[in-house]
């Protein structure tokens, strides 16, 4: 049963500390194993990938690479109604992310000085997509569509091979989103192949997408050889609710995240003890009807809580301390609180904006900062797939005006050659 905590300045903060520690440090054995896999792939390329595919997946796929035509044929095996749903979701996601596009700019100043910034998409992005029961076509749309909008030249996807037919929903999402090529490989070996390149897998500039602890550890270890989206921890949801909130909705939304993982966290912060008690009972009732009740039950019992605060201002203040991945506001006038929310990956306002709308359909990205990192990280976006370069052009007269200042600055830092680079030009003018 989900616990109820009465906020007193200590109890709720003790719970927050407990929550932050729940994922712990990556197991040393996992790090060692992943390091060995990465080094092997880096040195031996495809042969190492094949070795680990045989070891972990049980076989080496006959056809490792799927091109656009292969992806299209697989997508066509999905029901038409499902494909239309994917297209509607993709259109929503594209419409939202197109508003994030930034423009390159240039400005001219006195003496003919030109300053500017150039924005362009990365050359190649690799998207990791889990297989099996953790296959999420929604993640394909969320990772690929912003990259396409950003102008990424090539988007490749890696996903574990299967002896059965490839997951049609994953391939359908890949086709609709615009994936150029799919490599049937998974695990840490696939991340290493994308980071360093092999005989058949091109080196990616950035690797995005969810995965298990081995995939997450591999992304952490290869960072620097390629960029990554983030190192995601267990999923979480926090709901701020006043006494007008529907307790059935609140219970259902808490469970929507709890079913992800035994380490997931679901928190309700409310101003009403009556609401807290109703939600506690309703959560137990709904939990018993879930197919994944064993997973959700552990998450609810171990990592979740209902916190009762004295007022909504305190509730929002505490929500900012937790900095949740998903933050729902269930109140009479939810829009009044949006300006007070500083730390959240994505915010869902009102009784009819449940978190699953954002997971699948509405448009904002569902790749979000976890473990309280919403204090300083942002959701995946078009910005995640671009690089920016500044440029400058100085005329002779503008150079003369600035030279003494630059020489003084360089010499104050003890960098004589920097100062000399300017001095030789000044003496030549």
XYZ file of C-alpha atoms in Angstrom:
429
model
C 0.000 0.000 0.000
C 1.218 3.504 -0.810
C 2.340 5.377 2.314
C 0.906 8.691 3.509
C 3.366 11.293 4.813
C 2.257 14.398 6.664
C 4.639 17.175 5.639
C 6.436 18.670 8.639
C 9.671 19.889 7.066
C 11.533 16.685 7.897
C 9.503 13.617 6.920
C 9.026 14.656 3.291
C 12.709 15.585 2.894
C 13.801 12.254 4.363
C 11.600 10.568 1.761
C 13.215 12.664 -0.995
C 16.709 11.578 0.131
C 15.563 7.963 0.175
C 14.140 8.377 -3.322
C 17.272 9.921 -4.781
C 19.344 7.007 -3.510
C 17.060 4.292 -4.867
C 18.961 3.654 -8.099
C 22.329 3.622 -6.339
C 25.589 3.512 -8.235
C 25.972 1.331 -11.285
C 27.089 -2.105 -10.239
C 30.858 -2.477 -10.675
C 30.408 -5.822 -12.415
C 28.115 -4.195 -15.009
C 30.640 -1.427 -15.650
C 33.458 -3.928 -16.054
C 31.440 -6.105 -18.442
C 30.365 -3.138 -20.552
C 33.906 -1.738 -20.664
C 35.173 -5.064 -22.008
C 32.436 -5.138 -24.667
C 33.160 -1.575 -25.769
C 36.903 -2.195 -26.045
C 36.309 -5.417 -27.991
C 33.960 -3.738 -30.487
C 36.287 -0.760 -30.819
C 39.164 -3.086 -31.703
C 37.425 -5.877 -33.628
C 34.341 -4.252 -35.154
C 31.672 -6.476 -36.685
C 33.240 -9.736 -35.510
C 32.917 -8.574 -31.894
C 29.312 -7.459 -32.476
C 28.537 -10.899 -33.936
C 30.161 -12.589 -30.962
C 27.956 -10.728 -28.490
C 24.827 -11.140 -30.613
C 25.378 -14.888 -30.487
C 26.114 -14.780 -26.754
C 23.231 -12.543 -25.635
C 20.615 -12.968 -28.382
C 21.357 -16.596 -29.163
C 22.047 -16.109 -32.883
C 23.542 -13.874 -35.568
C 20.912 -12.439 -37.937
C 21.289 -13.450 -41.592
C 20.358 -9.956 -42.688
C 21.792 -7.390 -40.336
C 20.925 -4.205 -42.245
C 17.463 -2.996 -43.298
C 17.259 -0.149 -45.817
C 14.302 2.181 -46.438
C 12.638 -0.319 -48.772
C 12.924 -3.125 -46.203
C 11.493 -0.823 -43.548
C 8.620 0.196 -45.819
C 7.672 -3.421 -46.588
C 7.684 -4.308 -42.886
C 5.588 -1.250 -42.019
C 2.967 -2.213 -44.570
C 2.304 -5.410 -42.619
C 0.748 -3.348 -39.807
C -2.979 -2.759 -39.857
C -4.026 0.380 -41.673
C -5.783 1.766 -38.618
C -2.596 1.421 -36.552
C -0.539 3.160 -39.241
C -3.011 6.052 -39.379
C -2.790 6.422 -35.592
C 1.015 6.564 -35.835
C 0.762 9.210 -38.550
C -1.565 11.348 -36.419
C 0.789 11.085 -33.446
C 3.787 11.865 -35.669
C 2.014 14.947 -37.056
C 1.372 16.234 -33.517
C 4.984 15.630 -32.487
C 6.288 17.323 -35.641
C 4.024 20.353 -35.212
C 5.217 20.896 -31.630
C 8.909 20.474 -32.407
C 8.884 22.712 -35.489
C 8.274 25.639 -33.137
C 11.644 24.920 -31.494
C 13.691 25.608 -34.617
C 16.257 28.380 -34.211
C 17.660 30.421 -37.070
C 21.251 31.268 -37.847
C 21.897 34.995 -37.528
C 24.298 37.699 -38.611
C 24.726 41.291 -37.471
C 26.881 44.151 -38.679
C 28.389 46.723 -36.338
C 30.438 49.913 -36.678
C 33.670 49.813 -38.700
C 32.294 46.970 -40.814
C 32.486 44.333 -38.048
C 30.389 41.237 -38.816
C 29.318 38.834 -36.050
C 27.056 35.848 -36.279
C 26.038 32.332 -35.353
C 25.466 29.406 -37.680
C 23.126 26.584 -36.676
C 23.110 23.276 -38.516
C 22.045 19.717 -37.905
C 24.422 16.965 -36.877
C 25.698 14.739 -39.671
C 24.602 11.344 -38.309
C 22.501 10.294 -35.305
C 22.057 6.762 -33.960
C 18.813 5.828 -32.237
C 18.775 2.879 -29.839
C 15.420 1.076 -29.658
C 14.934 -1.813 -27.202
C 13.400 -5.070 -28.410
C 11.120 -7.650 -26.833
C 8.574 -6.526 -24.250
C 10.292 -3.137 -23.947
C 9.713 -2.219 -27.609
C 8.255 1.281 -27.723
C 7.353 2.722 -31.139
C 6.515 5.983 -29.356
C 10.215 6.397 -28.505
C 11.098 6.006 -32.179
C 8.842 8.943 -33.059
C 10.118 11.055 -30.157
C 13.793 10.483 -30.994
C 13.671 10.637 -34.787
C 11.214 13.449 -35.595
C 13.133 16.251 -33.772
C 16.344 15.028 -35.440
C 14.737 15.244 -38.879
C 13.448 18.746 -38.159
C 16.914 19.775 -36.947
C 18.337 18.823 -40.338
C 20.308 15.721 -39.332
C 21.621 14.292 -42.592
C 21.378 10.592 -41.700
C 19.442 8.788 -38.977
C 20.255 5.150 -38.275
C 18.591 2.888 -35.770
C 19.890 -0.126 -33.848
C 17.531 -2.652 -32.305
C 18.117 -6.205 -31.041
C 17.507 -8.988 -33.581
C 14.751 -11.530 -33.062
C 14.336 -15.100 -34.301
C 10.688 -14.242 -34.766
C 9.578 -11.612 -37.266
C 10.885 -8.142 -36.555
C 8.602 -5.996 -34.401
C 6.285 -4.468 -36.998
C 5.211 -1.554 -34.798
C 8.826 -0.475 -34.312
C 9.524 -0.694 -38.029
C 6.312 1.141 -38.878
C 7.264 3.999 -36.555
C 10.765 4.014 -38.059
C 9.344 4.313 -41.564
C 6.874 7.075 -40.705
C 9.462 9.056 -38.716
C 12.057 8.785 -41.488
C 14.801 6.408 -40.287
C 17.285 5.854 -43.119
C 18.699 2.479 -42.078
C 18.266 -0.113 -39.313
C 21.020 -2.337 -37.923
C 19.780 -5.481 -36.185
C 21.998 -5.457 -33.109
C 21.387 -4.556 -29.496
C 22.962 -4.143 -26.088
C 26.227 -2.428 -25.196
C 27.790 -3.779 -28.392
C 25.346 -1.771 -30.525
C 26.108 1.422 -28.591
C 29.844 0.804 -29.054
C 29.363 0.155 -32.783
C 27.573 3.494 -33.152
C 30.157 5.343 -31.090
C 33.279 4.047 -32.809
C 32.037 2.613 -36.103
C 32.632 -0.854 -37.574
C 33.070 -2.235 -41.080
C 29.313 -1.940 -41.658
C 28.074 0.491 -39.002
C 28.933 4.166 -39.540
C 30.165 6.250 -36.606
C 27.388 8.426 -35.158
C 27.804 11.949 -33.811
C 25.115 11.379 -31.190
C 23.341 8.360 -29.688
C 19.835 8.679 -28.240
C 17.121 6.355 -26.997
C 16.234 4.200 -23.979
C 17.761 0.903 -22.903
C 18.538 -1.383 -19.981
C 21.342 -0.866 -17.467
C 23.944 -2.232 -19.921
C 22.853 0.186 -22.631
C 22.725 3.115 -20.187
C 26.188 2.235 -18.853
C 27.571 1.942 -22.382
C 26.203 5.390 -23.262
C 27.871 6.837 -20.171
C 31.219 5.208 -20.997
C 31.354 6.213 -24.686
C 30.419 9.831 -23.994
C 33.106 11.947 -25.599
C 33.502 9.636 -28.579
C 29.912 10.610 -29.362
C 27.334 12.787 -27.671
C 24.372 11.194 -25.870
C 20.907 12.406 -24.950
C 21.091 11.640 -21.231
C 21.705 8.816 -18.765
C 18.139 8.017 -17.816
C 17.195 6.691 -14.404
C 13.911 5.123 -13.286
C 10.764 6.904 -14.440
C 8.753 9.093 -12.063
C 5.566 11.107 -11.791
C 4.535 13.731 -9.242
C 0.985 15.082 -8.964
C 0.055 18.302 -7.160
C -3.658 18.230 -6.268
C -6.107 20.375 -4.357
C -9.316 19.125 -2.726
C -11.255 19.336 -6.017
C -9.223 16.558 -7.660
C -10.855 13.290 -8.688
C -9.305 10.545 -6.544
C -9.896 7.870 -9.209
C -7.949 9.900 -11.777
C -5.133 10.487 -9.291
C -4.806 6.791 -8.461
C -4.819 5.807 -12.132
C -2.118 8.355 -12.960
C 0.114 7.214 -10.098
C -0.115 3.660 -11.398
C 0.587 4.732 -14.995
C 4.238 5.246 -14.063
C 4.506 2.539 -11.412
C 3.955 -0.201 -14.015
C 7.160 0.789 -15.854
C 9.706 -0.561 -13.393
C 10.072 -1.721 -9.778
C 12.310 1.343 -9.266
C 9.725 3.777 -10.681
C 8.329 6.429 -8.354
C 4.803 7.844 -8.075
C 4.125 10.768 -5.722
C 0.993 12.698 -4.892
C 1.242 15.997 -3.013
C -2.176 17.141 -1.837
C -3.663 19.650 0.587
C -6.439 17.247 1.634
C -6.066 14.319 4.034
C -9.434 13.050 2.827
C -8.143 12.981 -0.759
C -4.967 11.244 0.415
C -6.904 8.450 2.112
C -9.283 7.992 -0.835
C -6.359 7.770 -3.262
C -4.542 5.311 -1.004
C -7.504 2.911 -1.087
C -8.254 3.471 -4.779
C -4.641 2.822 -5.765
C -4.801 -0.546 -4.030
C -8.086 -1.383 -5.765
C -6.878 -0.438 -9.257
C -3.518 -2.122 -8.730
C -5.168 -5.517 -8.314
C -6.612 -5.270 -11.835
C -3.317 -4.550 -13.607
C -1.480 -7.215 -15.659
C 1.815 -5.757 -14.383
C 0.611 -5.530 -10.780
C 3.690 -7.267 -9.380
C 5.998 -4.614 -10.874
C 3.660 -1.706 -10.094
C 3.051 -2.999 -6.576
C 6.753 -2.966 -5.701
C 7.152 0.542 -7.102
C 4.134 1.779 -5.137
C 5.251 0.173 -1.876
C 8.950 1.000 -2.030
C 9.364 4.270 -3.924
C 6.037 6.075 -3.771
C 4.111 8.244 -1.330
C 1.195 10.576 -0.768
C 2.379 13.759 0.942
C -0.154 16.008 2.679
C 0.799 19.731 2.719
C -0.864 22.698 4.414
C -1.534 24.631 1.174
C -0.957 24.630 -2.588
C 1.970 27.056 -2.444
C 3.812 24.613 -0.165
C 2.835 21.751 -2.472
C 4.328 23.497 -5.524
C 7.428 24.451 -3.539
C 7.934 20.828 -2.579
C 7.328 19.701 -6.169
C 10.177 21.992 -7.240
C 12.422 20.278 -4.673
C 11.583 16.868 -6.161
C 12.112 18.155 -9.756
C 10.054 15.343 -11.288
C 10.237 13.889 -14.764
C 6.445 14.276 -15.133
C 4.456 16.827 -13.117
C 0.661 16.871 -13.144
C -1.355 19.725 -11.631
C -4.901 18.703 -10.743
C -6.589 21.804 -9.344
C -9.523 24.156 -9.844
C -7.438 26.577 -11.901
C -4.267 24.727 -12.894
C -2.971 27.500 -15.176
C -2.358 29.731 -12.142
C 0.486 27.433 -11.079
C 2.484 27.154 -14.310
C 4.502 30.287 -13.528
C 5.511 28.864 -10.146
C 6.831 25.560 -11.497
C 10.580 25.806 -12.054
C 11.766 22.187 -12.037
C 9.919 19.612 -14.142
C 10.611 17.699 -17.322
C 7.074 18.049 -18.660
C 3.975 19.591 -17.042
C 0.408 18.315 -17.444
C -2.301 20.781 -16.443
C -5.881 19.920 -15.477
C -8.033 16.836 -15.063
C -7.919 15.892 -18.747
C -4.190 16.092 -19.398
C -2.946 12.764 -18.003
C 0.704 11.866 -18.479
C 0.037 9.144 -21.138
C -1.180 11.865 -23.528
C 2.365 13.205 -23.478
C 3.912 9.754 -23.694
C 2.283 9.004 -27.001
C 0.416 11.654 -28.797
C 0.116 15.340 -27.975
C 3.483 16.591 -29.234
C 5.953 17.477 -26.411
C 8.837 15.033 -26.167
C 8.646 12.148 -23.705
C 12.431 11.730 -23.410
C 12.751 13.639 -20.148
C 15.266 14.201 -17.326
C 14.885 11.791 -14.390
C 16.225 11.470 -10.825
C 15.702 15.172 -10.087
C 17.896 16.305 -12.981
C 15.052 18.503 -14.278
C 16.760 21.112 -12.060
C 19.343 21.534 -14.834
C 18.463 19.254 -17.790
C 15.801 19.735 -20.466
C 13.675 17.327 -22.526
C 14.960 15.988 -25.830
C 14.280 18.620 -28.485
C 15.361 19.978 -31.845
C 18.195 21.733 -29.973
C 19.523 18.291 -28.999
C 20.395 17.573 -32.641
C 22.056 20.789 -33.757
C 25.478 22.314 -33.305
C 26.234 26.010 -33.252
C 29.270 27.827 -34.567
C 29.992 31.512 -34.049
C 31.833 33.601 -36.616
C 33.395 37.067 -36.729
C 34.953 39.398 -39.258
C 36.985 42.454 -38.134
C 38.124 45.260 -40.361
C 41.534 46.887 -39.985
C 40.122 49.935 -38.178
C 38.076 47.810 -35.792
C 41.164 45.726 -35.057
C 43.180 48.847 -34.214
C 40.490 49.992 -31.785
C 40.543 46.690 -29.838
C 44.214 45.662 -30.040
C 45.511 47.245 -26.822
C 42.688 45.762 -24.741
C 43.269 42.266 -26.124
C 47.042 42.490 -25.546
C 46.464 43.613 -21.937
C 43.961 40.792 -21.345
C 46.268 38.115 -22.816
C 49.305 39.285 -20.849
C 47.268 39.342 -17.611
C 46.705 35.625 -18.161
C 50.393 35.015 -18.882
C 49.751 34.063 -22.510
C 52.520 35.929 -24.318
C 51.946 34.261 -27.687
C 48.292 35.302 -27.620
C 49.344 38.901 -27.039
C 52.008 38.644 -29.735
C 49.441 37.415 -32.286
C 47.735 40.805 -31.915
C 50.914 42.879 -31.388
C 52.554 41.823 -34.681
C 49.482 42.986 -36.565
C 49.284 46.267 -34.676
C 52.923 47.003 -35.382
C 52.296 46.231 -39.018
C 49.339 48.591 -39.362
